[in-house]
CSV table of C-alpha atoms in Angstrom, one decimal:
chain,number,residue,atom,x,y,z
A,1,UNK,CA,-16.7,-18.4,10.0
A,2,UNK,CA,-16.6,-17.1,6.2
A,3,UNK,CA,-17.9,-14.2,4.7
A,4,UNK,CA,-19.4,-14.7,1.3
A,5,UNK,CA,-17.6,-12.1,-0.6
A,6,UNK,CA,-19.2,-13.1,-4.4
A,7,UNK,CA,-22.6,-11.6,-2.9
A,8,UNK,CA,-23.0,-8.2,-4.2
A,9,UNK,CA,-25.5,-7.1,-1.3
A,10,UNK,CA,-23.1,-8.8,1.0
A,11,UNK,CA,-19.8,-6.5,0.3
A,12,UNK,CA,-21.9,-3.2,-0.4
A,13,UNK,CA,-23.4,-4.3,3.3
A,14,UNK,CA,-19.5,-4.7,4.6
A,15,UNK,CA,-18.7,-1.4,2.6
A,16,UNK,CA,-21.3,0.7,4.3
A,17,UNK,CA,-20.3,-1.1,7.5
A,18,UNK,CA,-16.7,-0.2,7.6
A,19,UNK,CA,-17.4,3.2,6.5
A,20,UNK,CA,-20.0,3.7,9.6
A,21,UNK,CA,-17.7,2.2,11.9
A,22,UNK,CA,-14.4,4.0,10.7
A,23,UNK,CA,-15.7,7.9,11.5
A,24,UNK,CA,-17.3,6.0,15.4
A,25,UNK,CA,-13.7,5.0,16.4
A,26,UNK,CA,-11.5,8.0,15.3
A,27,UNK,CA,-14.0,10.4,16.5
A,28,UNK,CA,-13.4,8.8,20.1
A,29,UNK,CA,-10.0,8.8,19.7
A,30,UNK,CA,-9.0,12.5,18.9
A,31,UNK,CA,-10.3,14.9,21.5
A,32,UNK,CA,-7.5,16.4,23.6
A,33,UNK,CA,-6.7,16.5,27.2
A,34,UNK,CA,-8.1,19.6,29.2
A,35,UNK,CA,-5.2,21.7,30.5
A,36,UNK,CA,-5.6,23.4,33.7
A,37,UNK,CA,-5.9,27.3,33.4
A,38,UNK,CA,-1.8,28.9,34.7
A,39,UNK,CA,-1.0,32.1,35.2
A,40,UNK,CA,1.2,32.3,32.3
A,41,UNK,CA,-0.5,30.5,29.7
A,42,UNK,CA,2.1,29.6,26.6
A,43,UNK,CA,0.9,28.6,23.4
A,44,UNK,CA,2.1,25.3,22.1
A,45,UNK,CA,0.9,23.2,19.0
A,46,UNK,CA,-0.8,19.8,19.7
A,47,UNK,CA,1.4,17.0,18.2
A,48,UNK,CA,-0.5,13.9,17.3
A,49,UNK,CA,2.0,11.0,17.8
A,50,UNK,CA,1.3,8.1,15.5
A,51,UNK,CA,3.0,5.0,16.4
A,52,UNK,CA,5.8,4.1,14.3
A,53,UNK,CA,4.2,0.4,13.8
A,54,UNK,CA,1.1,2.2,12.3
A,55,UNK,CA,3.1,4.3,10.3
A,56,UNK,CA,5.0,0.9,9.1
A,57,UNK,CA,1.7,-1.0,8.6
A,58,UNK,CA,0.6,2.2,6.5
A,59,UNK,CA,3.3,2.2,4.0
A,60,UNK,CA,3.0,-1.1,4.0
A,61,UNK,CA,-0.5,-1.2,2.7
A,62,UNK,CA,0.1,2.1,0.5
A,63,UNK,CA,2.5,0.3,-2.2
A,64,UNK,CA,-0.5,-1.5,-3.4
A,65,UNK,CA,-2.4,1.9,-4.0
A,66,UNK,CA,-2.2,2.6,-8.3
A,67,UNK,CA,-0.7,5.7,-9.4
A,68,UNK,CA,-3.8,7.8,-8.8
A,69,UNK,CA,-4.2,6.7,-5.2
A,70,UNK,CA,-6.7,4.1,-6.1
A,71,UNK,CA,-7.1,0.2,-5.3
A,72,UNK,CA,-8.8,-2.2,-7.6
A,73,UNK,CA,-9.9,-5.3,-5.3
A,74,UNK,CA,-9.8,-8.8,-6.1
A,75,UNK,CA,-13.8,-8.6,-7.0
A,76,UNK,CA,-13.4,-6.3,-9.7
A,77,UNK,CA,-14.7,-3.2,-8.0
A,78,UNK,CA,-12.2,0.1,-8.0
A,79,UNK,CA,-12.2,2.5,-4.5
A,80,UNK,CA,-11.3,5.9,-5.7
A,81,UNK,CA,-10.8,7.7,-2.4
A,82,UNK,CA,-9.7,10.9,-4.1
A,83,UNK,CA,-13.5,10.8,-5.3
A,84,UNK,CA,-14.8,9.5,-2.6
A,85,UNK,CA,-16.5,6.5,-4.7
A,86,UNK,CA,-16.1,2.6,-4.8
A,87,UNK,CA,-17.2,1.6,-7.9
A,88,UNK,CA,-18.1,-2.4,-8.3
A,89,UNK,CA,-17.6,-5.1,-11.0
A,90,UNK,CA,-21.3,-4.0,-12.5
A,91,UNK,CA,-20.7,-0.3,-12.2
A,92,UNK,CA,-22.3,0.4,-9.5
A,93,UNK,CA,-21.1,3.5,-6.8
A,94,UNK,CA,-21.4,3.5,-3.5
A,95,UNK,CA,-19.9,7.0,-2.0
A,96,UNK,CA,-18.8,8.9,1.3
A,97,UNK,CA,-22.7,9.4,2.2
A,98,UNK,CA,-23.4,5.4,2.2
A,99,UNK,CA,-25.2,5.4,-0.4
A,100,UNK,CA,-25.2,3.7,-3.9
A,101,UNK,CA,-25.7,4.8,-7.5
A,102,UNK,CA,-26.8,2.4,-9.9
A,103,UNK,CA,-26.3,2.3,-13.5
A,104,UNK,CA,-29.4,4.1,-14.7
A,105,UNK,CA,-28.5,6.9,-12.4
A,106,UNK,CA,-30.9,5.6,-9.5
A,107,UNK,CA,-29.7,6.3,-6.3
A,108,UNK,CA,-30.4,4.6,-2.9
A,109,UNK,CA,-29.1,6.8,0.0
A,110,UNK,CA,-28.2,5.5,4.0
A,111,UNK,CA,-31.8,6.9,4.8
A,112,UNK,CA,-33.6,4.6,3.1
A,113,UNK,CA,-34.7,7.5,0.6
A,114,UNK,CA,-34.4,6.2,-3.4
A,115,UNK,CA,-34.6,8.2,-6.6
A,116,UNK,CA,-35.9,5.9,-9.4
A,117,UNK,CA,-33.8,7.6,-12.7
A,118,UNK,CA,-36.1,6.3,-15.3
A,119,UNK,CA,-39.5,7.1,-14.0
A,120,UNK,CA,-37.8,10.9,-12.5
A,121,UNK,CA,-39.5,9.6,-9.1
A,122,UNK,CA,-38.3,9.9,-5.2
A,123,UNK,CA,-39.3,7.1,-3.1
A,124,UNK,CA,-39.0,8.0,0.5
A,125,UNK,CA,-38.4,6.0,3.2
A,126,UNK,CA,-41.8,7.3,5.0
A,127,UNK,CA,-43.2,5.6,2.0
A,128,UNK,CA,-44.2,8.8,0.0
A,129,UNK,CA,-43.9,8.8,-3.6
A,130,UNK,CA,-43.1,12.3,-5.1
A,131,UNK,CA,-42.7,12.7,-9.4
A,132,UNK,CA,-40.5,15.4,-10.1
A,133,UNK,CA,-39.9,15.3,-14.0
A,134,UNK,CA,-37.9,18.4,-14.1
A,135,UNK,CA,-35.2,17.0,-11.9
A,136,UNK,CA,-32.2,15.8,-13.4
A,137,UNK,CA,-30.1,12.6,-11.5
A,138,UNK,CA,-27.5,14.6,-10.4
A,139,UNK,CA,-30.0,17.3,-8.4
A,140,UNK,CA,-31.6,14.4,-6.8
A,141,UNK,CA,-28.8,12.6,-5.9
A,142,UNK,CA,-26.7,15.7,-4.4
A,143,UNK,CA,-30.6,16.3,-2.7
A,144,UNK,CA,-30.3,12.8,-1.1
A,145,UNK,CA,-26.8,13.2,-0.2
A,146,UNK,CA,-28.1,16.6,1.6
A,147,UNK,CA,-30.9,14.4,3.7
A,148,UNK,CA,-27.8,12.1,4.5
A,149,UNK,CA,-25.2,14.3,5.9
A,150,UNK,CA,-28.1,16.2,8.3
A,151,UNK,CA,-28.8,12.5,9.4
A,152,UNK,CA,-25.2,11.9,10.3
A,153,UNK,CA,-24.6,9.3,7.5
A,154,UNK,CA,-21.4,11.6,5.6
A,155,UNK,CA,-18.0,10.4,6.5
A,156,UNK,CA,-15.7,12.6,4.8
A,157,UNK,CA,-12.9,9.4,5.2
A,158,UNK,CA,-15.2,6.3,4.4
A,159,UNK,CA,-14.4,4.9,1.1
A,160,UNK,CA,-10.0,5.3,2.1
A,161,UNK,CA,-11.1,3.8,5.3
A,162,UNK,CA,-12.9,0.7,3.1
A,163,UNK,CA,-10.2,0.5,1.0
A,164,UNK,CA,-7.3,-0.1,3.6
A,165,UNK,CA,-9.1,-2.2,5.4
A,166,UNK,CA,-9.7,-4.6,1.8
A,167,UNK,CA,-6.1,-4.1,1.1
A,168,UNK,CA,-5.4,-5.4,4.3
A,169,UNK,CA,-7.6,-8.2,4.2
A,170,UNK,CA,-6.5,-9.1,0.4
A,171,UNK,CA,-2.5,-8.9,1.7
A,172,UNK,CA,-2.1,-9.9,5.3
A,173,UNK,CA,1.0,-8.8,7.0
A,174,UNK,CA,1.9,-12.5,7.3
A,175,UNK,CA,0.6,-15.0,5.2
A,176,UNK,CA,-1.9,-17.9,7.2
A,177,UNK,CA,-1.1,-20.7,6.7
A,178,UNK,CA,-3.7,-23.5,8.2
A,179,UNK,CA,-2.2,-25.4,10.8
A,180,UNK,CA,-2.8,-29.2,10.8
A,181,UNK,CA,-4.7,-31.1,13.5
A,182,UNK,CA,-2.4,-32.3,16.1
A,183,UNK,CA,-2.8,-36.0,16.6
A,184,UNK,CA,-4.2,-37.0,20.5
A,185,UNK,CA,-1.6,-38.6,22.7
């Protein structure tokens, strides 16, 4: 199976995806073992082990990262995960809240919520309509943002997450090469 990676609705969908599913799995994976109470209770830091392959795989993938930490894809897009942005061939942004600014300074957030830049008007999901000509894009977007961290949608690691995981699939470890068919005996 393929994924169609020239449809722009298609990798902002994987985008979004990756950076939902990234925060799921490592939340699961750090809590720390519950110590029995002693009598003597010492004080010790936790160590997080990382396995060496990880580590290997991760420097790996890091010396295709440009000198400002960033990673411009195969598509023409550009992740920026000191900004938290990945920015697409047409300029579009998605960001660390899932949610996507286009280039008249709309914004679409993970709730479903939209500010429409050029008529100054938010379009919410319950299917309100509210004008607000004194707002300015970048009150309504950190607004919608706001809504989308109280609904759980922020992940503070999302667009580094998406962008090691492209890097990853854009360089494999070890090049596939497609086997041929074997003939039947």
């Amino acid at each position: 199976m393929s994924f169609n990676w020239k449809n722009r609705k298609l990798r902002v969908a994987a985008l979004v995806f990756l950076m939902g599913t990234g925060a799921t799995f490592a939340s699961a994976q750090t809590t720390a073992p519950v110590q029995p109470p002693a009598q003597t209770q010492q004080v010790t830091p936790v160590i997080k082990a990382v396995p060496a392959a990880q580590d290997k795989e991760e420097a790996r993938l890091k010396k295709y990262l440009d000198k400002n930490g960033g990673y411009k894809d195969n598509e023409g897009g550009y992740y920026d995960p000191k900004a938290g942005t990945y920015t697409d061939k047409e300029g579009g942004i998605v960001d660390n809240w899932q949610g996507y600014t286009y280039k008249d300074g709309s914004y679409k957030a993970a709730t479903g919520d939209y500010w429409d830049a050029p008529t100054k008007t938010f379009k919410l999901a319950s299917g309100e309509d509210l004008k607000s000509d004194d707002t300015t894009n970048e009150e309504a977007i950190q607004t919608l943002r706001e809504t989308a961290a109280e609904a759980g949608k922020y992940n503070k690691d999302g667009i580094q997450t998406a962008m090691m995981a492209r890097i990853k699939l854009e360089h494999p470890l070890v090049p596939v090469t497609p086997k041929k068919p074997s003939k039947p005996t």
